[in-house]
PDB file of C-alpha atoms in Angstrom:
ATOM      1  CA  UNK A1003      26.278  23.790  -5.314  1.00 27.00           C
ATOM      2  CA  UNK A1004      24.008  22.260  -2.450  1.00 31.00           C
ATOM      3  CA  UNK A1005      24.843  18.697  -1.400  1.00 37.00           C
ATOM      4  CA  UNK A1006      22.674  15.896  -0.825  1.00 46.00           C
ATOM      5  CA  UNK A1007      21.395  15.743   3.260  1.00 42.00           C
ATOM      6  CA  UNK A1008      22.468  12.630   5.651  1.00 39.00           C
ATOM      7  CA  UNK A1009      18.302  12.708   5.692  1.00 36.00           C
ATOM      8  CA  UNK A1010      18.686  11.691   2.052  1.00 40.00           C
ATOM      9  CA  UNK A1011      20.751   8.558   2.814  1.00 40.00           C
ATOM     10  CA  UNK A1012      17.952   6.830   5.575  1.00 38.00           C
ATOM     11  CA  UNK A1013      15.205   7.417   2.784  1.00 38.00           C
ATOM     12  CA  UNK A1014      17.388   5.877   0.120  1.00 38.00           C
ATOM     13  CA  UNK A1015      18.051   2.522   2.424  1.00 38.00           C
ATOM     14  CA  UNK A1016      14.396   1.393   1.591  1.00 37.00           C
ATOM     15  CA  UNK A1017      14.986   1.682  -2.116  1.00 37.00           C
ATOM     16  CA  UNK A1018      18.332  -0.270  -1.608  1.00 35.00           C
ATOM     17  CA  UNK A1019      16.113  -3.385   0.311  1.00 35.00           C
ATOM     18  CA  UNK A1020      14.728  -4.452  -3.122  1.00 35.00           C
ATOM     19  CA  UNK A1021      17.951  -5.827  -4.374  1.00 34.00           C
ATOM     20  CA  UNK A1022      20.625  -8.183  -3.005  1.00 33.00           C
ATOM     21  CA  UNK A1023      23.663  -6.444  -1.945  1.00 32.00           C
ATOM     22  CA  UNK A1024      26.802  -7.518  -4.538  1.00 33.00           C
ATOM     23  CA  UNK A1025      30.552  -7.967  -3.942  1.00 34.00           C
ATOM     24  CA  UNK A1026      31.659  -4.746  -5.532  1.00 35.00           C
ATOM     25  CA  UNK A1027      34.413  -5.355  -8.592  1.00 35.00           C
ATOM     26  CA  UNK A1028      36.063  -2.483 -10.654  1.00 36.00           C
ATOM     27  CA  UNK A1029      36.197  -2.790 -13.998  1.00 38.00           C
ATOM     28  CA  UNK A1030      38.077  -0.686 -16.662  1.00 39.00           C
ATOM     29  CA  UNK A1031      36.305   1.407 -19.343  1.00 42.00           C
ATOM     30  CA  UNK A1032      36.414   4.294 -21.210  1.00 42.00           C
ATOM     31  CA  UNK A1033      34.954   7.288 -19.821  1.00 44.00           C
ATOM     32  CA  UNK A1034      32.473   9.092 -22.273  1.00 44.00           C
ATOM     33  CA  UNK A1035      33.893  12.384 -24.140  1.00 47.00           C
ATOM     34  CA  UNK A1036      32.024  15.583 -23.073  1.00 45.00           C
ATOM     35  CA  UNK A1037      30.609  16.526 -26.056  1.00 58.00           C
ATOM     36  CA  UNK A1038      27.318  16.469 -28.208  1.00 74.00           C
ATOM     37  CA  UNK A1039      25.957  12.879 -28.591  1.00 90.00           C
ATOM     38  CA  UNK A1040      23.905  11.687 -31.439  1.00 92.00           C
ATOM     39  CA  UNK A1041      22.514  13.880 -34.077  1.00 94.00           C
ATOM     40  CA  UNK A1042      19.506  15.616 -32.261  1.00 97.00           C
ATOM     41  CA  UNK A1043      19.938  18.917 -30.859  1.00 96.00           C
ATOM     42  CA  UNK A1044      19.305  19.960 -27.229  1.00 97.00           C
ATOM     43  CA  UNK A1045      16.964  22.892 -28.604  1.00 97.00           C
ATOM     44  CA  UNK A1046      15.153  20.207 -30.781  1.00 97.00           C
ATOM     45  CA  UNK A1047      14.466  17.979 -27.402  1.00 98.00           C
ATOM     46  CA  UNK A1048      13.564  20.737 -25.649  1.00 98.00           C
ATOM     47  CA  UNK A1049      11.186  22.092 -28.163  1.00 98.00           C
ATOM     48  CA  UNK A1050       9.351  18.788 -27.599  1.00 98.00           C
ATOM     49  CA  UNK A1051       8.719  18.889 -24.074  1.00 98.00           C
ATOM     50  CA  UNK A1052       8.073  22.641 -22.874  1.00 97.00           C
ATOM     51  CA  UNK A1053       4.382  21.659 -21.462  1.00 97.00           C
ATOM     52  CA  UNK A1054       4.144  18.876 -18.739  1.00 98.00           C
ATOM     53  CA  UNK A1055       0.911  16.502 -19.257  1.00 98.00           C
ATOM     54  CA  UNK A1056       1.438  14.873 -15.605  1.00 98.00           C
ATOM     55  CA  UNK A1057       1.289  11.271 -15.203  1.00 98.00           C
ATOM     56  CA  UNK A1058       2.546  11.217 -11.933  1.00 98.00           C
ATOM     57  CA  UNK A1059      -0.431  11.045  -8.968  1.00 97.00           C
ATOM     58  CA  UNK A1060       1.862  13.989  -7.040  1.00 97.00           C
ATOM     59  CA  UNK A1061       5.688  15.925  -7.361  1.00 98.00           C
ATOM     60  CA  UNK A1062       8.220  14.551  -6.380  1.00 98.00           C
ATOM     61  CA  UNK A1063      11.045  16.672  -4.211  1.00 98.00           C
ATOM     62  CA  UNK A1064      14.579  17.477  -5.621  1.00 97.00           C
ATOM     63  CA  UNK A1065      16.456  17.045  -2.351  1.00 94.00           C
ATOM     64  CA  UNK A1066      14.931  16.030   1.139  1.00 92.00           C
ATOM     65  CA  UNK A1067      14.925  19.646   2.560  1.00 92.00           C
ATOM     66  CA  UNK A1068      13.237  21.002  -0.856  1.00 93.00           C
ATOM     67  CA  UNK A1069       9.468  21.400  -1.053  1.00 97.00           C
ATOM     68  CA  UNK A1070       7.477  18.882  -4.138  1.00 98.00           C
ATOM     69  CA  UNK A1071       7.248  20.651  -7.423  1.00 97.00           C
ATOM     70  CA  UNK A1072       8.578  18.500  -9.927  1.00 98.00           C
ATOM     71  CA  UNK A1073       5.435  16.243 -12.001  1.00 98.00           C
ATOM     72  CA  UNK A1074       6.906  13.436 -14.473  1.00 98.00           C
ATOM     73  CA  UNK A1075       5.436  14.209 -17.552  1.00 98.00           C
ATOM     74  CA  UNK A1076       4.242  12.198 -20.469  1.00 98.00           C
ATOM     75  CA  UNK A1077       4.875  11.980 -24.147  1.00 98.00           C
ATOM     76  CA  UNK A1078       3.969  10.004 -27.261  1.00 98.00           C
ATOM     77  CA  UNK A1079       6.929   7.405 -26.263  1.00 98.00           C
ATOM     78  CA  UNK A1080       8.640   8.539 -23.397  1.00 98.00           C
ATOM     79  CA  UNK A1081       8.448  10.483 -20.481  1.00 98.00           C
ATOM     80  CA  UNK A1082      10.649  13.575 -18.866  1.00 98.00           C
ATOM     81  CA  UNK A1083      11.069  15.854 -15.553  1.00 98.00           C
ATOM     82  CA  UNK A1084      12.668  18.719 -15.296  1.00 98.00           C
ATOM     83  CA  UNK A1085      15.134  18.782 -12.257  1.00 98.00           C
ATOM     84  CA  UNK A1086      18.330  19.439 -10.625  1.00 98.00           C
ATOM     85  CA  UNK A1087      21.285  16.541 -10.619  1.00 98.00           C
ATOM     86  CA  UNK A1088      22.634  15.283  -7.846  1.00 98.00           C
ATOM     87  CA  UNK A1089      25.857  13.046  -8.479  1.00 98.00           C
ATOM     88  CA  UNK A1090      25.360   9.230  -7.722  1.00 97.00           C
ATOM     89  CA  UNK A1091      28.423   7.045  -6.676  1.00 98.00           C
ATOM     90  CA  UNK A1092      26.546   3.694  -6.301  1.00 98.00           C
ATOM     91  CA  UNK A1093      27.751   0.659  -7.877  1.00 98.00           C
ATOM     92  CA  UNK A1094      31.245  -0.906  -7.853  1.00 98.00           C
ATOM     93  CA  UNK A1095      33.873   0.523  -6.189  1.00 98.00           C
ATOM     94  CA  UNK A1096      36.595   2.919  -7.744  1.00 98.00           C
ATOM     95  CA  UNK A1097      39.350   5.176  -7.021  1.00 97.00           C
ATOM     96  CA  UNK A1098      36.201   8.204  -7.747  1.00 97.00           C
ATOM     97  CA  UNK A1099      33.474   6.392  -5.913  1.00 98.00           C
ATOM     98  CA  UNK A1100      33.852   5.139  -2.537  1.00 97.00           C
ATOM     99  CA  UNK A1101      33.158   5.407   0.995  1.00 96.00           C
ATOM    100  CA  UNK A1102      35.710   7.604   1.705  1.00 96.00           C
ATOM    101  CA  UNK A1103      34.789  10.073  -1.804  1.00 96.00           C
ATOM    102  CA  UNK A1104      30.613   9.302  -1.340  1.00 96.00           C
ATOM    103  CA  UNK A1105      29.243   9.538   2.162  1.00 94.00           C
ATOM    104  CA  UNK A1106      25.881   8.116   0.773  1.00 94.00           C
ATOM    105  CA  UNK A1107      27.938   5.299  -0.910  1.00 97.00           C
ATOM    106  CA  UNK A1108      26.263   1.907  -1.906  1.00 97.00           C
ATOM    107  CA  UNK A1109      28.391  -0.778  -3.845  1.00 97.00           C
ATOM    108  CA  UNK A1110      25.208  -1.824  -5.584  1.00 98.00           C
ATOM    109  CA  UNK A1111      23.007  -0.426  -8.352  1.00 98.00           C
ATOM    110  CA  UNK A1112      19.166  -1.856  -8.655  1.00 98.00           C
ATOM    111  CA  UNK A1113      20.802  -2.867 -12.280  1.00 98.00           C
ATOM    112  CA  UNK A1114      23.173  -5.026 -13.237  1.00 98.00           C
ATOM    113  CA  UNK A1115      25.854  -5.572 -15.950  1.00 98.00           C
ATOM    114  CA  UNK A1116      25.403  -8.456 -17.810  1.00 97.00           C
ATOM    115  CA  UNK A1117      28.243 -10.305 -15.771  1.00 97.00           C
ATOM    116  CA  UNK A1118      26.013  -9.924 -12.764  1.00 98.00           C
ATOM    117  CA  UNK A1119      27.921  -7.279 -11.548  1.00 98.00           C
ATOM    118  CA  UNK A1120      26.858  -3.592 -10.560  1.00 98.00           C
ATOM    119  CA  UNK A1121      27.048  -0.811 -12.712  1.00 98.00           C
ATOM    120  CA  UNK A1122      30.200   1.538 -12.508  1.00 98.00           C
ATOM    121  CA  UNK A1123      28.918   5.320 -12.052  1.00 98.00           C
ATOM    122  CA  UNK A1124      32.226   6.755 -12.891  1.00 98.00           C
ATOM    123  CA  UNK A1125      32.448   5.204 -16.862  1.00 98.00           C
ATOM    124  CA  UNK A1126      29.060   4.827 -17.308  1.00 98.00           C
ATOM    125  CA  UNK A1127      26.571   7.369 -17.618  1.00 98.00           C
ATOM    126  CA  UNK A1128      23.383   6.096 -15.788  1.00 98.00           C
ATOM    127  CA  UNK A1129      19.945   7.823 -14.396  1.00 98.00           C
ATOM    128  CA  UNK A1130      18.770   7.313 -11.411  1.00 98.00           C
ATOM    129  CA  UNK A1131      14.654   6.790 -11.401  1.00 98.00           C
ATOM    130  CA  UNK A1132      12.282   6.900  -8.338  1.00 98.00           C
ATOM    131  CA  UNK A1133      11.313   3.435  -6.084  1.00 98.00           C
ATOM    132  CA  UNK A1134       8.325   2.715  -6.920  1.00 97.00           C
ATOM    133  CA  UNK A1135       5.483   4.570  -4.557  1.00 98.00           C
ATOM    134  CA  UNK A1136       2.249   6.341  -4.955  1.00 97.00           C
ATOM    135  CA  UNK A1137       3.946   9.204  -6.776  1.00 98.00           C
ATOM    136  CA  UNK A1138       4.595   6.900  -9.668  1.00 98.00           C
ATOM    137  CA  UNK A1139       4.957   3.461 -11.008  1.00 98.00           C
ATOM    138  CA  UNK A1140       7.989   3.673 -13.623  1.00 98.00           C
ATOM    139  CA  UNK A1141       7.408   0.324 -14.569  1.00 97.00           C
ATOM    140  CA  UNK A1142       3.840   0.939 -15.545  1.00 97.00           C
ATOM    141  CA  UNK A1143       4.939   3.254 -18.060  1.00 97.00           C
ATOM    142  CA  UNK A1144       7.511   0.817 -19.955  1.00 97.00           C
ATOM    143  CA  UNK A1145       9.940   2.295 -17.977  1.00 98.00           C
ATOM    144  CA  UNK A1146      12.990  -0.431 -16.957  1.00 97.00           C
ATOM    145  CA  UNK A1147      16.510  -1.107 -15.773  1.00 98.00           C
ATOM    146  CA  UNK A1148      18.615  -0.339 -18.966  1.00 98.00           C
ATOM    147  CA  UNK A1149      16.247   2.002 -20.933  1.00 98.00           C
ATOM    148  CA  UNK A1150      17.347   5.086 -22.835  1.00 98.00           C
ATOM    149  CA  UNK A1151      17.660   8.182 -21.064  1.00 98.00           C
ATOM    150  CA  UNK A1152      18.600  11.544 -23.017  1.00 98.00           C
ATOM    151  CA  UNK A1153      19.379  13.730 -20.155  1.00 98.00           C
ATOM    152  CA  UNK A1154      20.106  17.823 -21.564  1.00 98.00           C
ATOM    153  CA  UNK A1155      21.543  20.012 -20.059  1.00 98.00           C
ATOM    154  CA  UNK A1156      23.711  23.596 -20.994  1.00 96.00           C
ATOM    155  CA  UNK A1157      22.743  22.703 -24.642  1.00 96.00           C
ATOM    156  CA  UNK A1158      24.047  19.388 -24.020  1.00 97.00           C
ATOM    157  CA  UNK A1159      22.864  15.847 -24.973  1.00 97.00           C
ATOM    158  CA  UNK A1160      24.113  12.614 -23.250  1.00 98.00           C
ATOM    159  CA  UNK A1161      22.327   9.630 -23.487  1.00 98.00           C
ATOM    160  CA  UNK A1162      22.478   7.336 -20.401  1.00 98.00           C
ATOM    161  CA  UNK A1163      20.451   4.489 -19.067  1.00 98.00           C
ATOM    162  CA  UNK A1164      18.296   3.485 -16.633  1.00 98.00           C
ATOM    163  CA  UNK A1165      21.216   1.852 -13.928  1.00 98.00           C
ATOM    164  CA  UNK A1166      19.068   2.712 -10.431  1.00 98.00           C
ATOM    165  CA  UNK A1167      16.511   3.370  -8.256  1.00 98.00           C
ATOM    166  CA  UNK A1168      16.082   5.773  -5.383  1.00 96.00           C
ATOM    167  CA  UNK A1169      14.128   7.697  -2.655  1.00 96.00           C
ATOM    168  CA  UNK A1170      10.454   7.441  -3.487  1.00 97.00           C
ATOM    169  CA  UNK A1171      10.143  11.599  -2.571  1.00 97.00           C
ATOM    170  CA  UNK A1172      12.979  12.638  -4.602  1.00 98.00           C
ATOM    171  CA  UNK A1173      13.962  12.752  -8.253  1.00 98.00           C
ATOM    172  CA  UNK A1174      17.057  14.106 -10.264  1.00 98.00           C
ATOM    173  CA  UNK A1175      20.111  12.291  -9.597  1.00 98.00           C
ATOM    174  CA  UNK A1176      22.619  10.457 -12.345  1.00 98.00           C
ATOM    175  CA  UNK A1177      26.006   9.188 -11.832  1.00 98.00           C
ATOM    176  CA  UNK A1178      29.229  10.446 -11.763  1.00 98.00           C
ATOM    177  CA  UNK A1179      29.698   9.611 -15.723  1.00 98.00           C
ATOM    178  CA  UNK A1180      26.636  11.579 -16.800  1.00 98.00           C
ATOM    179  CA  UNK A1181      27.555  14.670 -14.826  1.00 98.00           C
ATOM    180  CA  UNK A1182      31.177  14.702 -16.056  1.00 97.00           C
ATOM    181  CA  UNK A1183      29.901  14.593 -19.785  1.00 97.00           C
ATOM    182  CA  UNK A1184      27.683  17.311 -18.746  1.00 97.00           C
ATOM    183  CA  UNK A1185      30.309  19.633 -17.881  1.00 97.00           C
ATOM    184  CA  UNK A1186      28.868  19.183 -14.551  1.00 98.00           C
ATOM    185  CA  UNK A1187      30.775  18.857 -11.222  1.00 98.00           C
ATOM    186  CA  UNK A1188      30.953  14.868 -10.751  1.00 98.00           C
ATOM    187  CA  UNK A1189      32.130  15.532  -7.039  1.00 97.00           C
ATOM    188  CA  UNK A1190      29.321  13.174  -5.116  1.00 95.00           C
ATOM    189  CA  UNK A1191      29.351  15.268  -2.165  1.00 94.00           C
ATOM    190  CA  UNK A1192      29.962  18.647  -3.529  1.00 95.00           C
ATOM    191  CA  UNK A1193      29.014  19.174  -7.273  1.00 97.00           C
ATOM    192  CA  UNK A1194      25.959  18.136  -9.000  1.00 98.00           C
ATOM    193  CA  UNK A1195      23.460  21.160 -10.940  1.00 98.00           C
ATOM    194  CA  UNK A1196      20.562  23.256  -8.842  1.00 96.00           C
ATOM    195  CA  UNK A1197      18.550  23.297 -11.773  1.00 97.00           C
ATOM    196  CA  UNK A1198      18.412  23.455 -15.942  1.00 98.00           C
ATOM    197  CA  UNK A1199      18.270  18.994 -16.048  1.00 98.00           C
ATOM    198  CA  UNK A1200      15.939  17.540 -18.241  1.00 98.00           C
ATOM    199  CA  UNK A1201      15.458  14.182 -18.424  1.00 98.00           C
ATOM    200  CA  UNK A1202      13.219  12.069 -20.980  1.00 98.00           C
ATOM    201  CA  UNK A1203      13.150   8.376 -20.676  1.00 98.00           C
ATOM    202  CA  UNK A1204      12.200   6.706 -23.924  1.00 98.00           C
ATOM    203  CA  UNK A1205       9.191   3.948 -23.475  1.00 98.00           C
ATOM    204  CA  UNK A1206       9.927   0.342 -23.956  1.00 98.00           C
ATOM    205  CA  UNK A1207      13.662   0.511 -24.822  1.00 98.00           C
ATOM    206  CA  UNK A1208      16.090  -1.590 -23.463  1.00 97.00           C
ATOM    207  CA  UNK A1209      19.706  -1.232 -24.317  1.00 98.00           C
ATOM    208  CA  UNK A1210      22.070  -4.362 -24.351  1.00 96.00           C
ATOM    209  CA  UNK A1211      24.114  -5.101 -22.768  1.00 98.00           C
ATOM    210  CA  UNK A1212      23.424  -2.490 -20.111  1.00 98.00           C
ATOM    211  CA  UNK A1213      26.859  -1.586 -19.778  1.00 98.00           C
ATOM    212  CA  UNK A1214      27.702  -0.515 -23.159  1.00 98.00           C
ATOM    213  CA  UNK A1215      27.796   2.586 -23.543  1.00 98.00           C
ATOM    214  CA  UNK A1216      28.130   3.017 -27.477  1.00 97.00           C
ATOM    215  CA  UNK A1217      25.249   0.758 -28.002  1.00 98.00           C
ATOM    216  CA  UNK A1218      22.769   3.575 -25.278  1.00 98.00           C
ATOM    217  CA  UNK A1219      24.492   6.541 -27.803  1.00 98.00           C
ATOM    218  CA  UNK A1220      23.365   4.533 -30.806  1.00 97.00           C
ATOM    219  CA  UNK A1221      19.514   3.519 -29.632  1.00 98.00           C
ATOM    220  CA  UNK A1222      19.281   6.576 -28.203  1.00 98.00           C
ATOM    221  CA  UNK A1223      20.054   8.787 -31.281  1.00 98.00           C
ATOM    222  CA  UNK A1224      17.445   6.720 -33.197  1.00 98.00           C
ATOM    223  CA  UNK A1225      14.516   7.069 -30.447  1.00 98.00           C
ATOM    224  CA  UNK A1226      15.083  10.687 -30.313  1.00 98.00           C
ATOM    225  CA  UNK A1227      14.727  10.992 -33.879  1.00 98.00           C
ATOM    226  CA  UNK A1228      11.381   9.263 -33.201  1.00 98.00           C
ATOM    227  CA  UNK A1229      10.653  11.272 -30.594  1.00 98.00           C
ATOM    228  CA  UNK A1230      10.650  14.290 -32.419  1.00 98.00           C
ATOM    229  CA  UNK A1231       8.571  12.975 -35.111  1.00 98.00           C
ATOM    230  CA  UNK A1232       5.828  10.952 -32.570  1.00 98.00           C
ATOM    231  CA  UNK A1233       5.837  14.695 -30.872  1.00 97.00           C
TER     232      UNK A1233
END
């Protein structure tokens, strides 16, 4: 597996400006069961989004030392890239993700639990979406901090949430939770995926509270449903 570069951590500092650094506060949940989520197939998903209309102005990179050649794409209600994963940390601090597991560790996400707190990447399966650039606007496409993510992968489904924001070059990263679901390596500095990570981020959805888990599954199940049917 190829690791994130030190490169990677100076370009993610100007994402990590935007919001107010947090006292960092474990917190105990469940960690999600790696297996199929929801009633929608991977091959269904997949069927759905196998030609890219781009929306972004350029392509995005999937690691600083990695040429651009992944678009975001758009649907009828969401949008999806296809990319590698590499394993965020970020958020409150855990016996999993730390300084001392994380070299790129932050103990803040760009979203918050509803206790003002940041998110925990090793219970909670979060995406993490571009800063806002010239690549792309997420927010212009009813993209937001707690939306519905289904990310596939392996013939996999896990439905996650929108929890931060990163490099404005680079795209494909999700936390620790996400991976693990994914049968994916959560190691931050070691595992992650190369390749074979879709992600489509359903429009205008906004799971509440942000932290719940059940509640992304749930939403999630129902916009892919719609997905399929809008597509």
């Amino acid at each position: 597996m190829r690791t994130r570069t030190l490169t990677l951590a100076a370009a993610a500092g100007a994402a990590l400006l935007a919001t107010a650094a947090l006292p960092a506060n474990a917190s105990g949940t469940a960690v999600p069961r790696s297996t199929q989520e929801g009633s929608v197939s991977a091959a269904d998903l997949l069927a759905k989004v196998t030609s890219c209309s781009q929306i972004s102005n350029g392509k995005y990179r999937t690691d600083e030392e990695t040429s651009a050649t992944v678009p975001v794409c758009g649907k009828n209600g969401a949008v999806f890239w296809k990319a590698d994963m590499d394993v965020d940390c970020d958020g409150q601090v855990t016996s999993k993700c730390n300084g001392d597991t994380d070299p790129w560790f932050q103990d803040d996400t760009a979203f918050h639990q509803s206790d003002g707190k940041p998110l925990r990447a090793d219970s909670l399966p979060y995406v993490v979406v571009p800063s806002t650039s010239s690549i792309w606007k997420y927010t212009s496409y009813g993209i937001k901090g707690g939306g519905v993510v289904a990310v596939i992968y392996n013939g996999k489904v896990e439905y996650a949430v929108v929890g931060d924001t990163g490099p404005t070059e680079i795209i494909g990263e999700a936390s620790y939770a996400t991976a693990q679901a994914l049968g994916i390596d959560p190691n931050p500095e070691t595992g992650g995926a190369d390749s074979g990570v879709t992600y489509i981020l359903f429009k205008n959805s906004q799971v509440s509270p942000i932290q719940s888990h059940s509640a992304a599954v749930s939403l999630g199940d129902s916009l892919a449903k719609q997905f399929l049917q809008n597509n």
